[in-house]
XYZ file of C-alpha atoms in Angstrom:
431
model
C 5.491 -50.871 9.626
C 2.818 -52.990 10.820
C 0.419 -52.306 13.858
C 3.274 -54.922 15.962
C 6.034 -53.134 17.686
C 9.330 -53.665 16.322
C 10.801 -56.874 18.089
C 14.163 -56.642 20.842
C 16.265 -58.174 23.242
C 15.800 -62.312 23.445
C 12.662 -62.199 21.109
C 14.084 -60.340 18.217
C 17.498 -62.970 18.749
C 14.790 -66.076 18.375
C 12.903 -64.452 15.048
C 16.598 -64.087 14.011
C 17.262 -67.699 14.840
C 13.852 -68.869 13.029
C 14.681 -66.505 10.112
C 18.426 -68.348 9.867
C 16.390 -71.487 9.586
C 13.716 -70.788 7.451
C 16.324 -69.730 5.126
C 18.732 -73.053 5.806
C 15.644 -75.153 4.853
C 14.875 -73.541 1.612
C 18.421 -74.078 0.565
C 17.510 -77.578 0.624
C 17.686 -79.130 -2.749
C 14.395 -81.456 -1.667
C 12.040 -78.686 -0.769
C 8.785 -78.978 -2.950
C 7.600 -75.824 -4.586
C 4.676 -76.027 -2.021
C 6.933 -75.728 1.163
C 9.312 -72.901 -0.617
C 6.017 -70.785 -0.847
C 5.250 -71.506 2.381
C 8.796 -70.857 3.384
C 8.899 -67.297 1.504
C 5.671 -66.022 2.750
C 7.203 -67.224 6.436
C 9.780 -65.181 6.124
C 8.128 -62.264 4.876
C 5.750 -61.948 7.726
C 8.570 -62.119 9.890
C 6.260 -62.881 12.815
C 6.716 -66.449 15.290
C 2.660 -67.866 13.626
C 3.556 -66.980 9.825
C 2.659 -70.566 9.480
C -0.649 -70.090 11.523
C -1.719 -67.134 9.846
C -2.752 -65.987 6.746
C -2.053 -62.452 6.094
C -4.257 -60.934 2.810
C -1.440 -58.546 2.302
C 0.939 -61.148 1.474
C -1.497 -63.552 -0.435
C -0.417 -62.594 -3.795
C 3.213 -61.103 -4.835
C 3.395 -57.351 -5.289
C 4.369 -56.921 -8.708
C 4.478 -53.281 -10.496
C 2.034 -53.343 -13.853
C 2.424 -50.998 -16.335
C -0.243 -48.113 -17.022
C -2.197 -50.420 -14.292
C -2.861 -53.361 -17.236
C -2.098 -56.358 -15.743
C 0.877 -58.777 -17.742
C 0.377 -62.084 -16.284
C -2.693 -63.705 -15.001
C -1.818 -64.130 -11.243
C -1.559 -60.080 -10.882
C -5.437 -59.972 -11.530
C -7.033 -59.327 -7.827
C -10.790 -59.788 -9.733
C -12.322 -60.547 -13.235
C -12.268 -56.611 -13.789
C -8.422 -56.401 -13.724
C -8.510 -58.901 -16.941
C -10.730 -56.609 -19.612
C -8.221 -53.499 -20.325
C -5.851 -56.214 -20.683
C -7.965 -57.822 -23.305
C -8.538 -54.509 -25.064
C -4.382 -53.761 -24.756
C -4.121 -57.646 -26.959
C -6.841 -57.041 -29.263
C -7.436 -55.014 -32.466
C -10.176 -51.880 -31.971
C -12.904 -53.779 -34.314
C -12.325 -56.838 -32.261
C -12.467 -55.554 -29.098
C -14.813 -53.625 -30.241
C -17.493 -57.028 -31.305
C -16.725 -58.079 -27.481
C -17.100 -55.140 -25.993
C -20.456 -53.641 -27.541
C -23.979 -54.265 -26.269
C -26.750 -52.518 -28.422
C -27.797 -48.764 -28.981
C -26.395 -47.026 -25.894
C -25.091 -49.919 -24.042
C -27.172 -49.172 -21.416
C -29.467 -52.713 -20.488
C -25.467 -53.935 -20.690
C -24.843 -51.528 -17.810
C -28.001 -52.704 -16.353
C -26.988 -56.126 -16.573
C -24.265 -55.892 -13.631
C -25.452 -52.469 -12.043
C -28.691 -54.275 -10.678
C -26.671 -56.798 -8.326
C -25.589 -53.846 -6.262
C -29.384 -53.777 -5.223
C -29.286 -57.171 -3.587
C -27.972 -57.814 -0.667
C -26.433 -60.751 0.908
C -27.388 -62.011 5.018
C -24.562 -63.362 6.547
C -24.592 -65.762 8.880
C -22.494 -66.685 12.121
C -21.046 -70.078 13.851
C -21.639 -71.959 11.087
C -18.508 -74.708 10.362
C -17.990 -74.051 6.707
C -14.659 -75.614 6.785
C -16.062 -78.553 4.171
C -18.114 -77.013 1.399
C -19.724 -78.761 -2.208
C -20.482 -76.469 -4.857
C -21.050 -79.179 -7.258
C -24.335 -79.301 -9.393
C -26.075 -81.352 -11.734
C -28.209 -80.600 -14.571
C -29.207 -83.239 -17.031
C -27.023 -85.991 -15.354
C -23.941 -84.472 -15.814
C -22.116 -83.127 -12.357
C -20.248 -79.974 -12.738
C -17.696 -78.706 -10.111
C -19.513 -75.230 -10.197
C -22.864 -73.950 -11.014
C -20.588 -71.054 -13.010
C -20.968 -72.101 -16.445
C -19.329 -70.748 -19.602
C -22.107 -68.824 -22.057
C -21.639 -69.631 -25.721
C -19.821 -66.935 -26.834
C -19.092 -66.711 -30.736
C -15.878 -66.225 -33.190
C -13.474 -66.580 -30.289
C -10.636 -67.290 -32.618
C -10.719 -63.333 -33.085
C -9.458 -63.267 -29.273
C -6.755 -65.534 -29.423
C -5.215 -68.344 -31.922
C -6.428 -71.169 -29.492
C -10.018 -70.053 -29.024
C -12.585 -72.304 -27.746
C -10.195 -74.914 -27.422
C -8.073 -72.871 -24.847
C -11.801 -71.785 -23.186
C -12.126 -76.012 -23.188
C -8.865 -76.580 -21.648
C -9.292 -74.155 -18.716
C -12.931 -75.329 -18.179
C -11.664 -78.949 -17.987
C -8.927 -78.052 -15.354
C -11.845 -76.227 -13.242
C -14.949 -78.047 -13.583
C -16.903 -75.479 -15.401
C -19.680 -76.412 -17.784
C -19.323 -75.254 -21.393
C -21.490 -74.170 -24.059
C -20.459 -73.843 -27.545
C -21.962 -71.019 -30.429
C -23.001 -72.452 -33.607
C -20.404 -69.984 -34.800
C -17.419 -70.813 -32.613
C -13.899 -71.179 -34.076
C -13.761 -74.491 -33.440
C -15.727 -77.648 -34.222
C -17.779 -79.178 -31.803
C -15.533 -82.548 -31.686
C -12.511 -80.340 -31.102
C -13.952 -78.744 -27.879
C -15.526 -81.708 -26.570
C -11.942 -83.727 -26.443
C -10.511 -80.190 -25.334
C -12.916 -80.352 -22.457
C -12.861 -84.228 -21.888
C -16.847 -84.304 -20.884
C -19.503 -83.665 -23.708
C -20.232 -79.634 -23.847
C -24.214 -78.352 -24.382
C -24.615 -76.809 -28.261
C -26.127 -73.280 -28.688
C -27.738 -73.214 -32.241
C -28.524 -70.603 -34.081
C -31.246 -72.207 -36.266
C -30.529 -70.029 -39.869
C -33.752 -69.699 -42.128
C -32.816 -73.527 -43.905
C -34.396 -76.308 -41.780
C -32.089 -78.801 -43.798
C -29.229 -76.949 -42.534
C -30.766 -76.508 -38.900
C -31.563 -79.875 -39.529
C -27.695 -81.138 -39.941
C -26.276 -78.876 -37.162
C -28.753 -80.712 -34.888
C -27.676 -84.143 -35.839
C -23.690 -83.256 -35.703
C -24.457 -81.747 -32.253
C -25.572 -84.396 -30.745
C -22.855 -86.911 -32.899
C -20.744 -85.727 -31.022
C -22.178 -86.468 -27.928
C -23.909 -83.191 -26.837
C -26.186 -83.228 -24.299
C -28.460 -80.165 -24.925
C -29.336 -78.003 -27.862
C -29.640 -74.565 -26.702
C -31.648 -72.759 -29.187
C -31.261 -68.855 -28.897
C -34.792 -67.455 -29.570
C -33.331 -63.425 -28.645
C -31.665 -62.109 -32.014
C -34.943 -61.708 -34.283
C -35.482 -58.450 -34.242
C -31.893 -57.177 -35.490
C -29.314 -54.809 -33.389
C -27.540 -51.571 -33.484
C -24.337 -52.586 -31.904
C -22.976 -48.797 -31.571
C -19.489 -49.965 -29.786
C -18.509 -51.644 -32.153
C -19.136 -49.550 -35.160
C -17.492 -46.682 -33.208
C -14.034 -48.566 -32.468
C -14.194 -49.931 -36.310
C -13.460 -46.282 -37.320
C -10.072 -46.666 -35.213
C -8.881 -49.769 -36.888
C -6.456 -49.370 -39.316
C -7.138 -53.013 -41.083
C -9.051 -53.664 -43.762
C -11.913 -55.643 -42.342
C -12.855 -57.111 -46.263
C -10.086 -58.869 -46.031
C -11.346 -61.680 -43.554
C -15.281 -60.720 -43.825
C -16.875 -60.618 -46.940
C -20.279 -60.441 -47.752
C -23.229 -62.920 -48.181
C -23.614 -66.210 -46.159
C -21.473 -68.341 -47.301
C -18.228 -65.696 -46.510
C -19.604 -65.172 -43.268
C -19.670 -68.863 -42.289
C -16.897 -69.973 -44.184
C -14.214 -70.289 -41.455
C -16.665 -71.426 -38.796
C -15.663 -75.497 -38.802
C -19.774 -76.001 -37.647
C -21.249 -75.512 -41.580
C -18.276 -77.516 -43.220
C -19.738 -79.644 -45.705
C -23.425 -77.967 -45.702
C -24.636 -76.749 -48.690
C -25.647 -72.987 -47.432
C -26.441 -71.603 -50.462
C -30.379 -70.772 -49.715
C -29.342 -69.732 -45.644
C -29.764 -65.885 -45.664
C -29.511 -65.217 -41.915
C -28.283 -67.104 -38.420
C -31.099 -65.953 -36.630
C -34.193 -67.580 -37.745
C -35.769 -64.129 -38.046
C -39.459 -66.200 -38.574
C -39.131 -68.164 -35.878
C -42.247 -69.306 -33.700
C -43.393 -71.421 -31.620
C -44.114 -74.130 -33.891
C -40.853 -73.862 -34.615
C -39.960 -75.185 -31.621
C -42.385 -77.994 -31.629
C -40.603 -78.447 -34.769
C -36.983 -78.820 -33.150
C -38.652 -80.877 -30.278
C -39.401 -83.484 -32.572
C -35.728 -84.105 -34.041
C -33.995 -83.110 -30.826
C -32.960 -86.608 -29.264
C -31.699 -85.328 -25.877
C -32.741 -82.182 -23.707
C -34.258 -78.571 -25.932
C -33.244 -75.611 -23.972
C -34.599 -72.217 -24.937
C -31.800 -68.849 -24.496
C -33.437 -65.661 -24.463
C -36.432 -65.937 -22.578
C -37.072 -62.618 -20.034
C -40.349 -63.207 -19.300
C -42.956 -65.112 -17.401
C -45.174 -65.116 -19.946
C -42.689 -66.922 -22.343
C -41.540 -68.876 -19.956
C -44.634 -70.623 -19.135
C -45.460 -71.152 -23.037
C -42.023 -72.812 -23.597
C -43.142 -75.397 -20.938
C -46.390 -76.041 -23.205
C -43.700 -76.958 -26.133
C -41.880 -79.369 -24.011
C -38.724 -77.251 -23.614
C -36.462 -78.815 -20.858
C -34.802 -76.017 -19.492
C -34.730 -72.149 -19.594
C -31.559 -69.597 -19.589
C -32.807 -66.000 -19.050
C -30.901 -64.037 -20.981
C -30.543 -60.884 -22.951
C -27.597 -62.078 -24.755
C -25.052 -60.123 -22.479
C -26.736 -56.805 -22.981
C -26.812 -57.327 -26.959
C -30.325 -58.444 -28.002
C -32.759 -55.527 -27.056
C -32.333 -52.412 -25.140
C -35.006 -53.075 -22.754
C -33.360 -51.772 -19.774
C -34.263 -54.670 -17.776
C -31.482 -56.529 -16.018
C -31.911 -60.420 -15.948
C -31.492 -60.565 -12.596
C -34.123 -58.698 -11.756
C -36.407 -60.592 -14.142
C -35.001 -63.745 -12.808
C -37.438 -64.140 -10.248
C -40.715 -64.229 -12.673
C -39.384 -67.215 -14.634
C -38.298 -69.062 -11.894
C -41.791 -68.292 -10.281
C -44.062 -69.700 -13.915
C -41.118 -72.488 -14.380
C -42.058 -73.423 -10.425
C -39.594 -75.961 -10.167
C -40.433 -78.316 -12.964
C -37.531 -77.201 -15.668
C -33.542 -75.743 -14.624
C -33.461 -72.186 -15.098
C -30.177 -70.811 -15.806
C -29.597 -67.032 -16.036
C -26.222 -65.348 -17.640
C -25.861 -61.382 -17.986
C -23.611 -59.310 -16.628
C -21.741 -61.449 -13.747
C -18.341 -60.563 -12.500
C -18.441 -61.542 -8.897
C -18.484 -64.621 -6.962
C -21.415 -63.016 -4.778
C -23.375 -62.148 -8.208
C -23.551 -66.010 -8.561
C -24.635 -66.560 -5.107
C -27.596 -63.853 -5.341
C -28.917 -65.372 -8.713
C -28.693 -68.898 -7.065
C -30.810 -67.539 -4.394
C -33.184 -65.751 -6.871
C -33.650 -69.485 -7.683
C -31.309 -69.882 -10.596
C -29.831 -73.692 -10.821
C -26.631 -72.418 -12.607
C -25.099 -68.852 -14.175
C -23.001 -68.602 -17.473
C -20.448 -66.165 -17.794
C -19.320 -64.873 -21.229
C -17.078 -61.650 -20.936
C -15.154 -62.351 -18.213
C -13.595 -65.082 -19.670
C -12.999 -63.959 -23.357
C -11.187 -61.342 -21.916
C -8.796 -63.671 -20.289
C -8.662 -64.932 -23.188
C -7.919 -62.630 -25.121
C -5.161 -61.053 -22.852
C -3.379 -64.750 -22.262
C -5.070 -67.830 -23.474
C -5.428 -71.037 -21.368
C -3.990 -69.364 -18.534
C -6.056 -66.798 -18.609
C -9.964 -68.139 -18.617
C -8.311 -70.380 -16.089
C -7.713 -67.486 -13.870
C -11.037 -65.812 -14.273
C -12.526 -68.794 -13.953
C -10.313 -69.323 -10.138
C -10.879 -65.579 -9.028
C -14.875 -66.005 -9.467
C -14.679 -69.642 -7.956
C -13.142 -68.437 -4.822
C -15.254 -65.383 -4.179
C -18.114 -67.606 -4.245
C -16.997 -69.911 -2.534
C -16.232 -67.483 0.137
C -19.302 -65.695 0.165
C -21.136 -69.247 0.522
C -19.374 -69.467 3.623
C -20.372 -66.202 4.737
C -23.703 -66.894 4.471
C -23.245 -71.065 6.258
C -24.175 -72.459 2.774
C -22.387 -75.953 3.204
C -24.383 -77.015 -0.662
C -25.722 -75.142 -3.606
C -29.201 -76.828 -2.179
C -28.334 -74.512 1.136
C -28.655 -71.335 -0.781
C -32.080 -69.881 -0.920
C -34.140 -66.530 -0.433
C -33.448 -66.300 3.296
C -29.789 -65.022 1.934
C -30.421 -62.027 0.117
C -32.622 -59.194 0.563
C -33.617 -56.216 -1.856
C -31.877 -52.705 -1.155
């Protein structure tokens, strides 16, 4: 029972009346799929303002799940609800590369545990009926400031891979990065996600291949080159190599050694002689290096990986024309620190002139809001969305991506934010 008193006399007669109605009118062979929600959830609430009223007990269908894994996207209630699906869909070893951060997991942990020490001021009488959470960065307007972090070998999540991840980020607005190692080519994602997508590069140790990832990149009609400057020191990705030992494949049979294997069925290093490549990372990169890339790189240079003001400052010296702060998801170093707590610094040395970005453990709408006001101009998600992915395809990311939309969108309203520009340091505190 509800907290109303169970209706009588004339009243309960004229919700019996409305109920006869309700039901008459979805009957109707020209009712829109719109109206016959609107009809159903009427006649569940059973109540004379159904149609004023929106009750959050009857905002999604109550559907059973089994073992609590969600089987459709629209049971997820958060981004959360999506990953033990993911694990249900995928192998151990593949789950397994998703799932792992480095050594002990624990600056993963870190990642996500350190937004529970912001906090967000609300704010009251503010008409937030009309808000914009468009951005722009380098020209192009996004929908969101939540973009999609290049994430790589997503074909071992689902047959569609990036080109699903493309779809869904069309549909919703999201910007899109893509991993030198992706699945899919970057011509294929770019007509997936009808708007040129930003090009992560791992540079490998061959500046003629570097060289001719570079130039494809931006062929295609890329609008940054993200070079990741995080993976030189090598990683002990423990998760991983624990779950291997439960998977009953033979993992020889799709990854075999040297280079060339490894590449082989990413579409990125078709055609490229690879022969003298030994490693993805760039292992001997500095910052000449980058002076190096500056100089072939036609549109914007934007460095991944940088946790530090010190860094941070230097890559402004090298003409770099943007910054993400990242740790790689928790998979680079186990440093402990969170990149949201060293968010702050580089915004602070970047003072304005460059867009930072800042990816790393977000799974809530009011994670993006504290990193926007932190100072971040946009967030990239990785997880969340592979494991929709992984658990459904298309339909999935596209969930993820409209569960972390609206709680953002509703905490932006908590806090009278009417544009991106409105959010600032007056909305959070530290715990």
């Amino acid at each position: 029972m509800s907290d109303q008193t169970q209706a009588s006399g004339p009243s309960a007669a004229r919700l019996s009346d409305r109920r006869a109605f309700l039901r008459f009118l979805a009957a109707s062979p020209v009712m829109t799929p719109t109206a016959m929600s609107a009809i159903a959830a009427a006649l569940a609430a059973g109540s004379s303002d159904a149609f004023a009223q929106s009750y959050d007990v009857l905002r999604a269908p109550q559907q059973a799940t089994a073992d609590g894994i969600i089987s459709a996207p629209e049971q997820a209630l958060n981004v959360f609800d999506f990953e033990p699906a993911a694990k249900k869909a995928l192998p151990p070893a593949h789950y397994g590369y998703l799932a792992s951060g480095v050594d002990g997991d624990e600056t993963l942990k870190a990642n996500h545990e350190a937004f529970s020490r912001i906090r967000i001021r609300a704010r009251r009488l503010i008409d937030v009926r009309k808000i914009d959470t468009s951005v722009t960065i380098f020209g192009q307007k996004f929908g969101t400031p939540i973009m999609l972090a290049p994430v790589s070998s997503q074909g071992a999540f689902h047959p569609e891979a990036e080109g699903a991840v493309a779809k869904a980020a069309k549909l919703k607005g999201n910007g899109m990065i893509l991993s030198t190692v992706g699945s899919t080519s970057i011509e294929d994602v770019t007509e997936a996600r009808g708007a040129p997508v930003w090009y992560m590069l791992y540079p490998t140790d061959d500046w003629t291949v570097t060289e001719a990832l570079v130039k494809r990149a931006e062929a295609a009609g890329a609008p940054a080159i993200v070079l990741t400057v995080d993976r030189q020191g090598g990683r002990n990705t423990e998760t991983l190599f624990r779950l291997r030992r439960e998977d009953s494949r033979v993992c020889q049979d799709c990854h075999l050694g040297g280079f060339a294997n490894e590449v082989s069925r990413k579409p990125m290093f078709d055609d490229l002689d690879v022969t003298k490549v030994t490693n993805l990372y760039g292992t001997g990169m500095t910052w000449d290096y980058v002076d190096r890339l500056r100089k072939i790189v036609k549109g914007k240079l934007v460095l991944k990986g940088i946790v530090t003001h010190e860094d941070a400052e230097e890559a402004l010296k090298h003409g770099v024309d943007a910054i993400i702060v990242s740790n790689h998801g928790g998979r680079a170093e186990e440093s402990l620190y969170p990149t949201i707590d060293v968010l702050p610094e580089v915004v602070k040395a970047v003072n304005g002139k460059v867009p930072v970005l800042v990816d790393g453990g977000f799974r809530r709408g009011t994670d993006v809001l504290k990193a926007l006001a932190l100072g971040a101009t946009a967030v990239c998600i990785g997880r969340p969305y592979c494991w929709g992915l992984a658990a459904f395809g298309e339909p999935g990311v596209a969930a993820v991506l409209t569960l972390m939309q609206r709680e953002f969108e509703t905490i932006m309203k908590q806090v009278g934010a009417l544009r991106i520009e409105d959010i600032n340091a007056d909305a959070v505190t530290r715990a």
